[in-house]
Structure formats: C-alpha cells, structure tokens
Amino acid sequence: FKSAVHNEPLRDEIYCQIIKQLTDNHIQLSFDRGWELLWLCTGLYVPSAVLLKEVELFLRGKTHTLSNECLQRIQKTLRAGVRRYPPHHVEVEAIQRKQTHIYHRVSFPDDTDDAFEVESGTRARDLCQAVSERLGIKNSEGFSLFVKIADKVISVPEVDYFFDFVRYLNDWLKKVRPSKDGQSYFYQLFFMRKLWTSAVPGKDPIADSRFHYHQELPKYLRGYHRIRLTDANELAALIFRVRFGENKENFQFITKKLRELVPVDLLRLQSPDDWKRGIVTAFNKQAGMNSENAKLTFLKTIHQWPTFGSAFFEVKQTTEPNLPENLLIAINKNGVNLIDPKTKAILATHQFTRISNWSSGNTYFHMTIGNLVRGSKLLCETSLGYKMDDLLTSYIGLMLSTINRRTSRVFKD
C-alpha cells in the first residue's frame, strides 16, 4: 500500500493483480482476502482513468457483498482525493471482521462520550461537523479533534484524513520511541474547543454547558488567572452549586474539597474555615440558581478577564533580561500574553499581527516580534513547543481567513 500511495503507476498494477486474484479463484481464503484488499484499496486511491472504467465494470458485474461497497468507496475517493498513508490498523481489523462501518468513540470535556462513524475518506473537519450537529452546537468554528497518544495531546489538522493523521502519529512514535513488541500505540480521541475567538458565554448554551465550563474550570483552579478574593468566594460557590445543586448538606465537605473549588495559589490566603464561611455566604446569595445557570454565571465572570479562553504554558525564557526567567505564557484571541507567574500580572501582549516568525522543537519555542531583522526575539525552554506552535498557526490562520472573507464581501458589494 505504501508504495502505491506515493507512486501512481503502481496503483494500476495493484488493481490488476487483485482483480486477477478474484477471477476464477476457487480457494475461498484467497478469494476473501482479495476482496478485503480491494475494499482497502478503494478507500486509499483510484486507478488511472483508462483502468477506472474496467474496474467499475468489474465491480458492477459481481454479486459479492463487498462489490457495491467498493464501487461506492471508489466514487468517494475520486471526489475526496488520494490518501497520504497506508490503511490504519483499525481499518484493516474492521474489514478482517467483515465490518465495513467503523465507529469511533469520541470523548468530551464533561466526561461523556459518543460513537461516530468514521470512513476511510473522513477528514477531521467532516467529523467535527458531524459531532457538532449531533450535539446541537450552533457553530463548529474553533472546535477541533485532539488525539491523545502516549504522553502527547495533538490537534488534528482539519484538512487531514483522520486515519492518515493517526497513522502518521503512530509511525512517528514508533521511530522515536520503539516499543519492544512493535505494537501500535493506543490512542484516544477528544473533541474540544481549540480557538476561543467566537466564544461568548450565553450565545451557545450547549457549548457553554458541555465544553466551555469544563475546559475553563481546570485552568481556573490551577491559578493561572489574576483574581480578587471576593470573586474567588463567589466563583467557588458557583462551582459548588454545579456539583451539588441546592443541597446544603454538602456544606460539611467544603473544607475537604477546597482544591476543587478555589485556585491553588489562593488557598493560603485564608484558613479553611474562613474559606467555608465566604463560600457559604456567596452560595446563599445565589439562592434559586440551578446548575446550568451557575455554569453560565461562572463563564460570564471569567469572560471579563483578559486571560479568558487561554491556553497556558509554564516556560523558562532565556533571551529577554527585562522579563522574569520563569514566565507564564497565555495564548488567546488577543495574542501571546507574557505573564508574571507570581503576581499573574500581564507584562506584555503581542498581537498576532506583530508576530513575524515562530518555530518549535522538542525542548523549545521561539518567536520573533516585529521586523525579522530588528524585531525582538523570545526563546523559551518547554516540552510543549509543538502545542504553542500549532496554536499560533491556527489563530493566525483563522485571522487571515476572516480578513479574506471580509475583503471578498467588500468586493462583491
């Protein structure tokens, strides 16, 4: 498969060999394997225009259970384009079990999941759209698929074929971290918001309830935002309400669950009993509020902060003497924010239009602000450079796409 994916003349040869194997073949195992191979081929690439007609005639003339399926797959591949990698083992195992419909489990931030059909020609954006439609999300822009494999969580590019991307990741990991048995790495698939440009609490109740709240809460509790004590009490009461509703009997557990209610960097500001009193007072003022309204109120409060919807990275910078050595970098719709990790004060915000170059490696992230020759440079030590690189690329790509759409509308008008 690998050679034919990258070498067009070989595709005709493979199709001819498989059709030959399926013609007057009375060996059942060989016959069945031939149809399995043809099913896999039709989801990867098509033969040349000359041979295509013959292959379609062959498939239309057969009564095998896979003949019509292969015909449909070849038409889809014609429309969608050729895959870049050989079949993923999930595809191979499916057809070996005589299953032509592959369902993949997708996990969500609210600890739920669901199964969605993934075809050989399914691109990431197709699956994102299918998930959004089933869940009732109003706009899928900014959402993305993420693959968790080994110790990495990587966003799937929206134009990539899903199985191609997972195959690429698996092959890459096998090279850099060869396993003793040579087996494929286990992976999980997640669907989450990646870009927060259009995320406004209240616009999309389902997105708020199932995604925004559950994605923002962990970052809040890790202490990445700069907040006041009064806000911390009110937000803790909202978090408590989301978990326990109006049940005041659970007040007794507040002191034991403070780490689930209060940012870790604020815990030492008060005794556990003082925190409890402040949270209970705030809770009583919110009387009658249900769990969903509590989520929305929480989001509306933190939406006012310049760090809302950020992806945070704890790094060590080595190039700018006027900045602390240890930095907290927040990438959000406003740009790249440099934050003092102790005070949480924003020291600088570099808008995307000012960032001229960036790169990353296994241990670093590098960025140039302003002119490539005279601009300032920021070099950071981090193992998450690949995530920072991808986020920057995605935000700037979305910004340019939005500008192009607006320009196009102006010319049309």
mmCIF file of C-alpha atoms in Angstrom:
data_model
loop_
_atom_site.group_PDB
_atom_site.id
_atom_site.type_symbol
_atom_site.label_atom_id
_atom_site.label_comp_id
_atom_site.label_asym_id
_atom_site.label_seq_id
_atom_site.Cartn_x
_atom_site.Cartn_y
_atom_site.Cartn_z
ATOM 1 C CA PHE A 1 0.000 0.000 0.000
ATOM 2 C CA LYS A 2 2.722 2.456 0.969
ATOM 3 C CA SER A 3 4.468 2.424 -2.417
ATOM 4 C CA ALA A 4 1.215 2.826 -4.360
ATOM 5 C CA VAL A 5 0.077 5.785 -2.238
ATOM 6 C CA HIS A 6 3.121 7.730 -3.434
ATOM 7 C CA ASN A 7 3.626 6.097 -6.854
ATOM 8 C CA GLU A 8 0.671 6.458 -9.222
ATOM 9 C CA PRO A 9 1.765 3.866 -11.864
ATOM 10 C CA LEU A 10 1.834 1.169 -9.184
ATOM 11 C CA ARG A 11 -1.872 1.689 -8.439
ATOM 12 C CA ASP A 12 -2.981 0.208 -11.748
ATOM 13 C CA GLU A 13 -0.681 -2.753 -11.204
ATOM 14 C CA ILE A 14 -2.160 -3.436 -7.757
ATOM 15 C CA TYR A 15 -5.750 -3.155 -9.007
ATOM 16 C CA CYS A 16 -4.961 -5.551 -11.874
ATOM 17 C CA GLN A 17 -3.320 -8.066 -9.557
ATOM 18 C CA ILE A 18 -6.258 -8.020 -7.119
ATOM 19 C CA ILE A 19 -8.832 -8.400 -9.912
ATOM 20 C CA LYS A 20 -6.789 -11.287 -11.262
ATOM 21 C CA GLN A 21 -6.857 -12.870 -7.794
ATOM 22 C CA LEU A 22 -10.668 -12.516 -7.723
ATOM 23 C CA THR A 23 -11.208 -14.054 -11.173
ATOM 24 C CA ASP A 24 -11.965 -17.817 -11.241
ATOM 25 C CA ASN A 25 -10.409 -18.242 -7.822
ATOM 26 C CA HIS A 26 -11.852 -21.311 -6.076
ATOM 27 C CA ILE A 27 -9.675 -21.015 -2.986
ATOM 28 C CA GLN A 28 -12.074 -19.384 -0.525
ATOM 29 C CA LEU A 29 -9.456 -17.880 1.806
ATOM 30 C CA SER A 30 -7.535 -16.312 -1.089
ATOM 31 C CA PHE A 31 -10.808 -15.098 -2.625
ATOM 32 C CA ASP A 32 -11.920 -13.453 0.641
ATOM 33 C CA ARG A 33 -8.517 -11.829 1.181
ATOM 34 C CA GLY A 34 -8.693 -10.422 -2.339
ATOM 35 C CA TRP A 35 -11.981 -8.663 -1.631
ATOM 36 C CA GLU A 36 -10.598 -7.314 1.646
ATOM 37 C CA LEU A 37 -7.591 -5.898 -0.216
ATOM 38 C CA LEU A 38 -9.835 -4.348 -2.857
ATOM 39 C CA TRP A 39 -12.004 -2.753 -0.151
ATOM 40 C CA LEU A 40 -8.911 -1.201 1.442
ATOM 41 C CA CYS A 41 -7.524 -0.039 -1.923
ATOM 42 C CA THR A 42 -10.711 1.708 -2.974
ATOM 43 C CA GLY A 43 -10.569 3.831 0.187
ATOM 44 C CA LEU A 44 -6.989 4.928 -0.498
ATOM 45 C CA TYR A 45 -6.598 5.657 -4.209
ATOM 46 C CA VAL A 46 -8.212 5.083 -7.584
ATOM 47 C CA PRO A 47 -6.709 3.587 -10.756
ATOM 48 C CA SER A 48 -5.915 5.646 -13.853
ATOM 49 C CA ALA A 49 -8.798 6.974 -15.976
ATOM 50 C CA VAL A 50 -8.242 4.188 -18.523
ATOM 51 C CA LEU A 51 -8.403 1.376 -15.978
ATOM 52 C CA LEU A 52 -11.095 3.015 -13.825
ATOM 53 C CA LYS A 53 -13.859 2.127 -16.300
ATOM 54 C CA GLU A 54 -12.767 -1.509 -16.321
ATOM 55 C CA VAL A 55 -12.651 -1.675 -12.528
ATOM 56 C CA GLU A 56 -16.142 -0.183 -12.268
ATOM 57 C CA LEU A 57 -17.460 -2.682 -14.853
ATOM 58 C CA PHE A 58 -15.860 -5.497 -12.876
ATOM 59 C CA LEU A 59 -17.489 -4.336 -9.622
ATOM 60 C CA ARG A 60 -20.917 -3.819 -11.213
ATOM 61 C CA GLY A 61 -20.792 -7.348 -12.609
ATOM 62 C CA LYS A 62 -20.152 -9.025 -9.262
ATOM 63 C CA THR A 63 -22.647 -10.083 -6.606
ATOM 64 C CA HIS A 64 -20.188 -10.291 -3.722
ATOM 65 C CA THR A 65 -21.296 -8.442 -0.590
ATOM 66 C CA LEU A 66 -18.340 -6.028 -0.936
ATOM 67 C CA SER A 67 -18.702 -5.261 -4.653
ATOM 68 C CA ASN A 68 -21.225 -2.432 -4.266
ATOM 69 C CA GLU A 69 -19.376 -1.153 -1.180
ATOM 70 C CA CYS A 70 -16.110 -0.990 -3.164
ATOM 71 C CA LEU A 71 -17.895 0.812 -6.006
ATOM 72 C CA GLN A 72 -19.210 3.464 -3.614
ATOM 73 C CA ARG A 73 -15.789 3.834 -1.972
ATOM 74 C CA ILE A 74 -14.041 4.348 -5.288
ATOM 75 C CA GLN A 75 -16.510 7.127 -6.185
ATOM 76 C CA LYS A 76 -15.916 8.815 -2.803
ATOM 77 C CA THR A 77 -12.148 8.590 -3.261
ATOM 78 C CA LEU A 78 -12.493 10.136 -6.706
ATOM 79 C CA ARG A 79 -14.265 13.130 -5.161
ATOM 80 C CA ALA A 80 -12.176 13.437 -1.991
ATOM 81 C CA GLY A 81 -8.687 12.689 -3.285
ATOM 82 C CA VAL A 82 -5.928 10.205 -2.553
ATOM 83 C CA ARG A 83 -4.881 9.330 0.991
ATOM 84 C CA ARG A 84 -1.295 10.049 2.073
ATOM 85 C CA TYR A 85 -0.686 6.962 4.197
ATOM 86 C CA PRO A 86 -1.470 3.223 4.070
ATOM 87 C CA PRO A 87 -4.574 1.996 5.951
ATOM 88 C CA HIS A 88 -4.632 2.366 9.712
ATOM 89 C CA HIS A 89 -4.760 -0.935 11.614
ATOM 90 C CA VAL A 90 -8.338 -0.059 12.717
ATOM 91 C CA GLU A 91 -9.412 -0.156 9.043
ATOM 92 C CA VAL A 92 -7.574 -3.439 8.438
ATOM 93 C CA GLU A 93 -9.032 -5.100 11.518
ATOM 94 C CA ALA A 94 -12.540 -3.889 10.612
ATOM 95 C CA ILE A 95 -12.589 -5.488 7.157
ATOM 96 C CA GLN A 96 -10.992 -8.668 8.503
ATOM 97 C CA ARG A 97 -14.002 -8.907 10.821
ATOM 98 C CA LYS A 98 -16.311 -8.271 7.829
ATOM 99 C CA GLN A 99 -17.272 -4.849 9.198
ATOM 100 C CA THR A 100 -17.498 -2.094 6.610
ATOM 101 C CA HIS A 101 -18.801 0.547 9.015
ATOM 102 C CA ILE A 102 -16.242 1.815 11.524
ATOM 103 C CA TYR A 103 -17.488 3.607 14.626
ATOM 104 C CA HIS A 104 -15.061 5.617 16.697
ATOM 105 C CA ARG A 105 -15.595 6.751 20.272
ATOM 106 C CA VAL A 106 -15.163 10.488 20.796
ATOM 107 C CA SER A 107 -14.715 11.879 24.331
ATOM 108 C CA PHE A 108 -15.863 15.313 25.540
ATOM 109 C CA PRO A 109 -14.635 17.614 28.366
ATOM 110 C CA ASP A 110 -17.713 16.893 30.514
ATOM 111 C CA ASP A 111 -16.580 13.248 30.900
ATOM 112 C CA THR A 112 -19.129 11.910 28.417
ATOM 113 C CA ASP A 113 -18.510 10.256 25.063
ATOM 114 C CA ASP A 114 -20.325 9.009 21.976
ATOM 115 C CA ALA A 115 -19.628 6.861 18.913
ATOM 116 C CA PHE A 116 -19.410 8.344 15.413
ATOM 117 C CA GLU A 117 -18.934 6.662 12.057
ATOM 118 C CA VAL A 118 -15.528 7.324 10.508
ATOM 119 C CA GLU A 119 -14.953 6.323 6.896
ATOM 120 C CA SER A 120 -11.643 5.931 5.073
ATOM 121 C CA GLY A 121 -12.287 9.287 3.391
ATOM 122 C CA THR A 122 -13.393 11.159 6.521
ATOM 123 C CA ARG A 123 -11.407 14.336 7.112
ATOM 124 C CA ALA A 124 -11.098 15.933 10.543
ATOM 125 C CA ARG A 125 -13.435 18.792 9.590
ATOM 126 C CA ASP A 126 -16.097 16.258 8.467
ATOM 127 C CA LEU A 127 -16.016 14.543 11.841
ATOM 128 C CA CYS A 128 -16.044 17.901 13.674
ATOM 129 C CA GLN A 129 -19.148 18.885 11.726
ATOM 130 C CA ALA A 130 -20.840 15.542 12.452
ATOM 131 C CA VAL A 131 -20.119 15.852 16.189
ATOM 132 C CA SER A 132 -21.330 19.475 16.289
ATOM 133 C CA GLU A 133 -24.572 18.629 14.508
ATOM 134 C CA ARG A 134 -25.378 15.676 16.748
ATOM 135 C CA LEU A 135 -24.662 17.626 19.944
ATOM 136 C CA GLY A 136 -26.541 20.693 18.730
ATOM 137 C CA ILE A 137 -23.597 23.120 18.788
ATOM 138 C CA LYS A 138 -24.537 26.235 16.841
ATOM 139 C CA ASN A 139 -21.160 26.840 15.213
ATOM 140 C CA SER A 140 -18.293 24.357 14.952
ATOM 141 C CA GLU A 141 -15.712 27.059 14.138
ATOM 142 C CA GLY A 142 -12.948 26.948 16.722
ATOM 143 C CA PHE A 143 -13.616 23.338 17.737
ATOM 144 C CA SER A 144 -11.109 20.638 16.931
ATOM 145 C CA LEU A 145 -10.343 16.945 17.278
ATOM 146 C CA PHE A 146 -7.450 16.014 19.556
ATOM 147 C CA VAL A 147 -5.600 12.713 19.615
ATOM 148 C CA LYS A 148 -4.100 11.635 22.927
ATOM 149 C CA ILE A 149 -1.304 9.178 22.208
ATOM 150 C CA ALA A 150 1.479 8.232 24.625
ATOM 151 C CA ASP A 151 2.137 11.437 26.635
ATOM 152 C CA LYS A 152 1.057 13.877 23.920
ATOM 153 C CA VAL A 153 -2.253 15.525 23.050
ATOM 154 C CA ILE A 154 -2.159 16.738 19.452
ATOM 155 C CA SER A 155 -4.753 18.656 17.451
ATOM 156 C CA VAL A 156 -5.780 17.024 14.172
ATOM 157 C CA PRO A 157 -5.455 19.465 11.215
ATOM 158 C CA GLU A 158 -8.964 19.974 9.828
ATOM 159 C CA VAL A 159 -7.980 19.129 6.226
ATOM 160 C CA ASP A 160 -6.234 15.858 7.132
ATOM 161 C CA TYR A 161 -7.864 12.482 6.645
ATOM 162 C CA PHE A 162 -8.498 11.235 10.163
ATOM 163 C CA PHE A 163 -6.962 7.784 9.702
ATOM 164 C CA ASP A 164 -3.974 9.283 7.854
ATOM 165 C CA PHE A 165 -3.172 11.550 10.791
ATOM 166 C CA VAL A 166 -3.435 8.780 13.390
ATOM 167 C CA ARG A 167 -1.306 6.501 11.203
ATOM 168 C CA TYR A 168 1.294 9.263 10.846
ATOM 169 C CA LEU A 169 1.414 9.824 14.628
ATOM 170 C CA ASN A 170 1.735 6.122 15.304
ATOM 171 C CA ASP A 171 4.539 5.657 12.757
ATOM 172 C CA TRP A 172 6.357 8.716 14.123
ATOM 173 C CA LEU A 173 6.157 7.449 17.710
ATOM 174 C CA LYS A 174 7.432 4.023 16.655
ATOM 175 C CA LYS A 175 10.534 5.721 15.254
ATOM 176 C CA VAL A 176 11.289 7.979 18.217
ATOM 177 C CA ARG A 177 10.105 5.530 20.903
ATOM 178 C CA PRO A 178 10.326 1.991 19.519
ATOM 179 C CA SER A 179 8.351 -0.497 21.607
ATOM 180 C CA LYS A 180 9.691 -3.950 22.375
ATOM 181 C CA ASP A 181 6.825 -5.802 20.699
ATOM 182 C CA GLY A 182 6.441 -3.332 17.796
ATOM 183 C CA GLN A 183 2.732 -2.940 18.525
ATOM 184 C CA SER A 184 0.769 0.191 17.642
ATOM 185 C CA TYR A 185 0.257 2.802 20.337
ATOM 186 C CA PHE A 186 -3.142 3.067 21.995
ATOM 187 C CA TYR A 187 -4.817 6.410 21.402
ATOM 188 C CA GLN A 188 -7.938 8.317 22.490
ATOM 189 C CA LEU A 189 -9.925 10.852 20.504
ATOM 190 C CA PHE A 190 -11.281 14.066 22.050
ATOM 191 C CA PHE A 191 -13.460 16.870 20.704
ATOM 192 C CA MET A 192 -12.936 20.276 22.354
ATOM 193 C CA ARG A 193 -12.793 23.984 21.675
ATOM 194 C CA LYS A 194 -9.343 24.994 20.461
ATOM 195 C CA LEU A 195 -9.778 28.609 19.329
ATOM 196 C CA TRP A 196 -11.819 30.970 21.512
ATOM 197 C CA THR A 197 -12.251 33.871 19.090
ATOM 198 C CA SER A 198 -16.039 33.487 18.832
ATOM 199 C CA ALA A 199 -16.730 32.052 22.312
ATOM 200 C CA VAL A 200 -19.123 34.399 24.131
ATOM 201 C CA PRO A 201 -20.954 32.945 27.167
ATOM 202 C CA GLY A 202 -24.699 32.813 26.546
ATOM 203 C CA LYS A 203 -24.538 32.602 22.739
ATOM 204 C CA ASP A 204 -24.475 28.806 22.633
ATOM 205 C CA PRO A 205 -25.915 27.141 25.776
ATOM 206 C CA ILE A 206 -24.838 23.620 24.764
ATOM 207 C CA ALA A 207 -21.266 24.694 24.038
ATOM 208 C CA ASP A 208 -21.191 26.577 27.357
ATOM 209 C CA SER A 209 -22.544 23.672 29.374
ATOM 210 C CA ARG A 210 -20.654 20.767 27.808
ATOM 211 C CA PHE A 211 -17.409 22.395 26.692
ATOM 212 C CA HIS A 212 -16.581 25.946 27.795
ATOM 213 C CA TYR A 213 -17.266 25.454 31.515
ATOM 214 C CA HIS A 214 -15.423 22.130 31.746
ATOM 215 C CA GLN A 215 -12.443 23.402 29.752
ATOM 216 C CA GLU A 216 -12.081 26.664 31.678
ATOM 217 C CA LEU A 217 -12.558 25.231 35.190
ATOM 218 C CA PRO A 218 -9.238 23.286 35.405
ATOM 219 C CA LYS A 219 -7.251 26.330 34.224
ATOM 220 C CA TYR A 220 -9.013 28.477 36.813
ATOM 221 C CA LEU A 221 -8.213 26.032 39.631
ATOM 222 C CA ARG A 222 -4.549 25.822 38.600
ATOM 223 C CA GLY A 223 -4.278 29.511 39.483
ATOM 224 C CA TYR A 224 -3.486 30.922 36.059
ATOM 225 C CA HIS A 225 -5.804 33.963 36.348
ATOM 226 C CA ARG A 226 -5.389 37.118 38.409
ATOM 227 C CA ILE A 227 -8.474 37.373 40.639
ATOM 228 C CA ARG A 228 -9.786 39.095 43.749
ATOM 229 C CA LEU A 229 -10.683 37.274 46.952
ATOM 230 C CA THR A 230 -14.358 38.283 46.714
ATOM 231 C CA ASP A 231 -14.528 36.859 43.173
ATOM 232 C CA ALA A 232 -12.875 33.640 44.386
ATOM 233 C CA ASN A 233 -15.610 33.129 47.001
ATOM 234 C CA GLU A 234 -18.409 33.765 44.504
ATOM 235 C CA LEU A 235 -16.865 31.508 41.870
ATOM 236 C CA ALA A 236 -16.257 28.759 44.441
ATOM 237 C CA ALA A 237 -19.947 28.938 45.390
ATOM 238 C CA LEU A 238 -20.887 28.591 41.706
ATOM 239 C CA ILE A 239 -18.587 25.586 41.250
ATOM 240 C CA PHE A 240 -20.090 24.031 44.385
ATOM 241 C CA ARG A 241 -23.596 24.651 43.027
ATOM 242 C CA VAL A 242 -22.730 22.985 39.710
ATOM 243 C CA ARG A 243 -21.598 19.869 41.568
ATOM 244 C CA PHE A 244 -24.155 19.661 44.365
ATOM 245 C CA GLY A 245 -27.097 21.829 43.352
ATOM 246 C CA GLU A 246 -29.114 23.341 46.235
ATOM 247 C CA ASN A 247 -28.167 20.552 48.649
ATOM 248 C CA LYS A 248 -26.767 22.409 51.674
ATOM 249 C CA GLU A 249 -25.983 19.165 53.489
ATOM 250 C CA ASN A 250 -22.781 19.043 51.434
ATOM 251 C CA PHE A 251 -21.505 22.242 53.102
ATOM 252 C CA GLN A 252 -19.753 19.916 55.573
ATOM 253 C CA PHE A 253 -17.400 18.779 52.781
ATOM 254 C CA ILE A 254 -16.302 22.267 51.683
ATOM 255 C CA THR A 255 -13.094 22.381 53.747
ATOM 256 C CA LYS A 256 -12.051 18.962 52.405
ATOM 257 C CA LYS A 257 -12.796 19.918 48.787
ATOM 258 C CA LEU A 258 -11.235 23.381 48.694
ATOM 259 C CA ARG A 259 -8.761 22.353 45.963
ATOM 260 C CA GLU A 260 -11.775 21.584 43.759
ATOM 261 C CA LEU A 261 -13.311 24.989 44.464
ATOM 262 C CA VAL A 262 -10.502 27.530 44.921
ATOM 263 C CA PRO A 263 -7.427 28.322 42.783
ATOM 264 C CA VAL A 264 -4.384 26.591 44.237
ATOM 265 C CA ASP A 265 -2.413 29.845 44.573
ATOM 266 C CA LEU A 266 -5.132 31.441 46.753
ATOM 267 C CA LEU A 267 -5.644 28.631 49.264
ATOM 268 C CA ARG A 268 -3.091 30.035 51.719
ATOM 269 C CA LEU A 269 -4.744 33.454 51.858
ATOM 270 C CA GLN A 270 -7.385 32.215 54.318
ATOM 271 C CA SER A 271 -7.914 29.384 56.754
ATOM 272 C CA PRO A 272 -10.165 26.535 55.544
ATOM 273 C CA ASP A 273 -12.928 27.718 57.919
ATOM 274 C CA ASP A 274 -12.738 31.282 56.546
ATOM 275 C CA TRP A 275 -12.999 29.936 53.018
ATOM 276 C CA LYS A 276 -16.029 27.914 54.027
ATOM 277 C CA ARG A 277 -17.765 30.938 55.573
ATOM 278 C CA GLY A 278 -17.146 33.057 52.466
ATOM 279 C CA ILE A 279 -18.329 30.331 50.107
ATOM 280 C CA VAL A 280 -21.489 29.611 52.117
ATOM 281 C CA THR A 281 -22.329 33.340 52.245
ATOM 282 C CA ALA A 282 -21.905 33.643 48.479
ATOM 283 C CA PHE A 283 -23.909 30.432 47.927
ATOM 284 C CA ASN A 284 -26.861 31.749 49.936
ATOM 285 C CA LYS A 285 -26.882 34.969 47.895
ATOM 286 C CA GLN A 286 -27.228 32.831 44.743
ATOM 287 C CA ALA A 287 -30.336 31.030 46.089
ATOM 288 C CA GLY A 288 -32.590 29.560 43.414
ATOM 289 C CA MET A 289 -29.887 29.318 40.746
ATOM 290 C CA ASN A 290 -29.739 25.930 39.020
ATOM 291 C CA SER A 291 -26.621 24.105 37.867
ATOM 292 C CA GLU A 292 -26.768 25.342 34.251
ATOM 293 C CA ASN A 293 -27.185 28.968 35.298
ATOM 294 C CA ALA A 294 -24.275 28.536 37.700
ATOM 295 C CA LYS A 295 -22.068 27.389 34.812
ATOM 296 C CA LEU A 296 -23.127 30.370 32.717
ATOM 297 C CA THR A 297 -22.562 32.848 35.565
ATOM 298 C CA PHE A 298 -19.096 31.368 36.150
ATOM 299 C CA LEU A 299 -18.256 31.783 32.445
ATOM 300 C CA LYS A 300 -19.656 35.321 32.258
ATOM 301 C CA THR A 301 -17.481 36.319 35.206
ATOM 302 C CA ILE A 302 -14.188 34.984 33.825
ATOM 303 C CA HIS A 303 -15.092 36.135 30.290
ATOM 304 C CA GLN A 304 -14.406 39.678 31.515
ATOM 305 C CA TRP A 305 -10.774 38.786 32.225
ATOM 306 C CA PRO A 306 -8.073 39.245 29.534
ATOM 307 C CA THR A 307 -6.934 35.651 30.133
ATOM 308 C CA PHE A 308 -10.315 34.031 29.351
ATOM 309 C CA GLY A 309 -10.095 31.231 26.789
ATOM 310 C CA SER A 310 -6.313 30.980 27.048
ATOM 311 C CA ALA A 311 -4.022 28.029 26.641
ATOM 312 C CA PHE A 312 -1.375 28.448 29.352
ATOM 313 C CA PHE A 313 2.257 27.366 29.188
ATOM 314 C CA GLU A 314 4.792 27.500 32.022
ATOM 315 C CA VAL A 315 8.154 28.211 30.375
ATOM 316 C CA LYS A 316 11.686 29.402 31.104
ATOM 317 C CA GLN A 317 12.802 32.277 28.862
ATOM 318 C CA THR A 318 16.475 32.964 28.135
ATOM 319 C CA THR A 319 16.561 35.998 25.825
ATOM 320 C CA GLU A 320 14.826 38.980 27.448
ATOM 321 C CA PRO A 321 16.625 40.462 30.509
ATOM 322 C CA ASN A 322 13.670 42.718 31.361
ATOM 323 C CA LEU A 323 11.365 39.721 31.874
ATOM 324 C CA PRO A 324 11.371 37.129 34.682
ATOM 325 C CA GLU A 325 13.283 33.957 33.847
ATOM 326 C CA ASN A 326 10.179 31.883 34.593
ATOM 327 C CA LEU A 327 7.176 33.006 32.574
ATOM 328 C CA LEU A 328 3.553 32.038 32.161
ATOM 329 C CA ILE A 329 2.553 32.401 28.520
ATOM 330 C CA ALA A 330 -1.152 32.631 27.654
ATOM 331 C CA ILE A 331 -2.161 32.284 24.007
ATOM 332 C CA ASN A 332 -5.684 33.514 23.307
ATOM 333 C CA LYS A 333 -7.694 35.609 20.853
ATOM 334 C CA ASN A 334 -5.791 38.750 21.948
ATOM 335 C CA GLY A 335 -2.421 37.304 21.006
ATOM 336 C CA VAL A 336 0.533 35.969 23.006
ATOM 337 C CA ASN A 337 0.435 37.236 26.600
ATOM 338 C CA LEU A 338 3.524 37.185 28.824
ATOM 339 C CA ILE A 339 2.510 36.830 32.474
ATOM 340 C CA ASP A 340 4.420 37.033 35.744
ATOM 341 C CA PRO A 341 3.765 33.583 37.275
ATOM 342 C CA LYS A 342 3.867 35.004 40.826
ATOM 343 C CA THR A 343 1.662 38.091 40.554
ATOM 344 C CA LYS A 344 -0.315 36.973 37.456
ATOM 345 C CA ALA A 345 0.197 40.467 36.048
ATOM 346 C CA ILE A 346 0.276 40.652 32.238
ATOM 347 C CA LEU A 347 3.709 42.057 31.392
ATOM 348 C CA ALA A 348 3.171 42.265 27.618
ATOM 349 C CA THR A 349 0.659 41.270 24.957
ATOM 350 C CA HIS A 350 1.964 40.605 21.450
ATOM 351 C CA GLN A 351 -0.856 40.769 18.922
ATOM 352 C CA PHE A 352 -0.801 38.219 16.116
ATOM 353 C CA THR A 353 -0.211 40.936 13.528
ATOM 354 C CA ARG A 354 3.093 41.772 15.264
ATOM 355 C CA ILE A 355 4.458 38.209 15.280
ATOM 356 C CA SER A 356 6.613 37.717 12.175
ATOM 357 C CA ASN A 357 8.110 34.289 12.770
ATOM 358 C CA TRP A 358 7.935 31.334 15.146
ATOM 359 C CA SER A 359 9.306 27.807 15.421
ATOM 360 C CA SER A 360 9.453 24.944 17.894
ATOM 361 C CA GLY A 361 11.325 21.770 18.761
ATOM 362 C CA ASN A 362 11.283 19.050 21.392
ATOM 363 C CA THR A 363 12.656 21.381 24.058
ATOM 364 C CA TYR A 364 11.956 24.937 22.886
ATOM 365 C CA PHE A 365 9.621 27.521 21.402
ATOM 366 C CA HIS A 366 10.987 30.550 19.541
ATOM 367 C CA MET A 367 9.124 33.680 18.435
ATOM 368 C CA THR A 368 10.094 36.932 16.679
ATOM 369 C CA ILE A 369 8.045 40.058 17.364
ATOM 370 C CA GLY A 370 8.160 42.852 14.794
ATOM 371 C CA ASN A 371 10.676 43.127 11.963
ATOM 372 C CA LEU A 372 12.663 39.951 11.241
ATOM 373 C CA VAL A 373 15.921 41.936 11.316
ATOM 374 C CA ARG A 374 15.343 44.424 14.138
ATOM 375 C CA GLY A 375 12.492 42.737 15.965
ATOM 376 C CA SER A 376 12.766 41.302 19.463
ATOM 377 C CA LYS A 377 13.106 37.567 19.964
ATOM 378 C CA LEU A 378 11.752 35.295 22.665
ATOM 379 C CA LEU A 379 13.300 31.859 23.197
ATOM 380 C CA CYS A 380 11.602 29.585 25.722
ATOM 381 C CA GLU A 381 12.543 26.242 27.203
ATOM 382 C CA THR A 382 9.463 23.990 27.138
ATOM 383 C CA SER A 383 8.436 20.488 26.147
ATOM 384 C CA LEU A 384 5.136 21.887 24.830
ATOM 385 C CA GLY A 385 6.604 23.952 21.983
ATOM 386 C CA TYR A 386 4.642 21.888 19.456
ATOM 387 C CA LYS A 387 1.366 22.978 21.090
ATOM 388 C CA MET A 388 2.353 26.644 21.170
ATOM 389 C CA ASP A 389 3.439 26.457 17.526
ATOM 390 C CA ASP A 390 0.171 24.814 16.487
ATOM 391 C CA LEU A 391 -1.999 27.291 18.412
ATOM 392 C CA LEU A 392 -0.189 30.282 16.950
ATOM 393 C CA THR A 393 -0.505 28.835 13.448
ATOM 394 C CA SER A 394 -4.224 28.157 13.963
ATOM 395 C CA TYR A 395 -5.083 31.584 15.414
ATOM 396 C CA ILE A 396 -3.176 33.413 12.692
ATOM 397 C CA GLY A 397 -4.718 31.158 10.035
ATOM 398 C CA LEU A 398 -8.211 31.950 11.341
ATOM 399 C CA MET A 399 -7.378 35.668 11.451
ATOM 400 C CA LEU A 400 -6.194 35.663 7.817
ATOM 401 C CA SER A 401 -9.218 33.603 6.731
ATOM 402 C CA THR A 402 -11.575 36.100 8.418
ATOM 403 C CA ILE A 403 -9.803 39.032 6.709
ATOM 404 C CA ASN A 404 -10.060 37.311 3.322
ATOM 405 C CA ARG A 405 -13.781 36.639 3.802
ATOM 406 C CA ARG A 406 -14.439 40.277 4.712
ATOM 407 C CA THR A 407 -12.387 41.511 1.747
ATOM 408 C CA SER A 408 -14.279 39.174 -0.560
ATOM 409 C CA ARG A 409 -17.630 40.523 0.702
ATOM 410 C CA VAL A 410 -16.475 44.117 0.134
ATOM 411 C CA PHE A 411 -15.561 43.378 -3.479
ATOM 412 C CA LYS A 412 -18.869 41.566 -4.055
ATOM 413 C CA ASP A 413 -20.841 44.501 -2.660
#
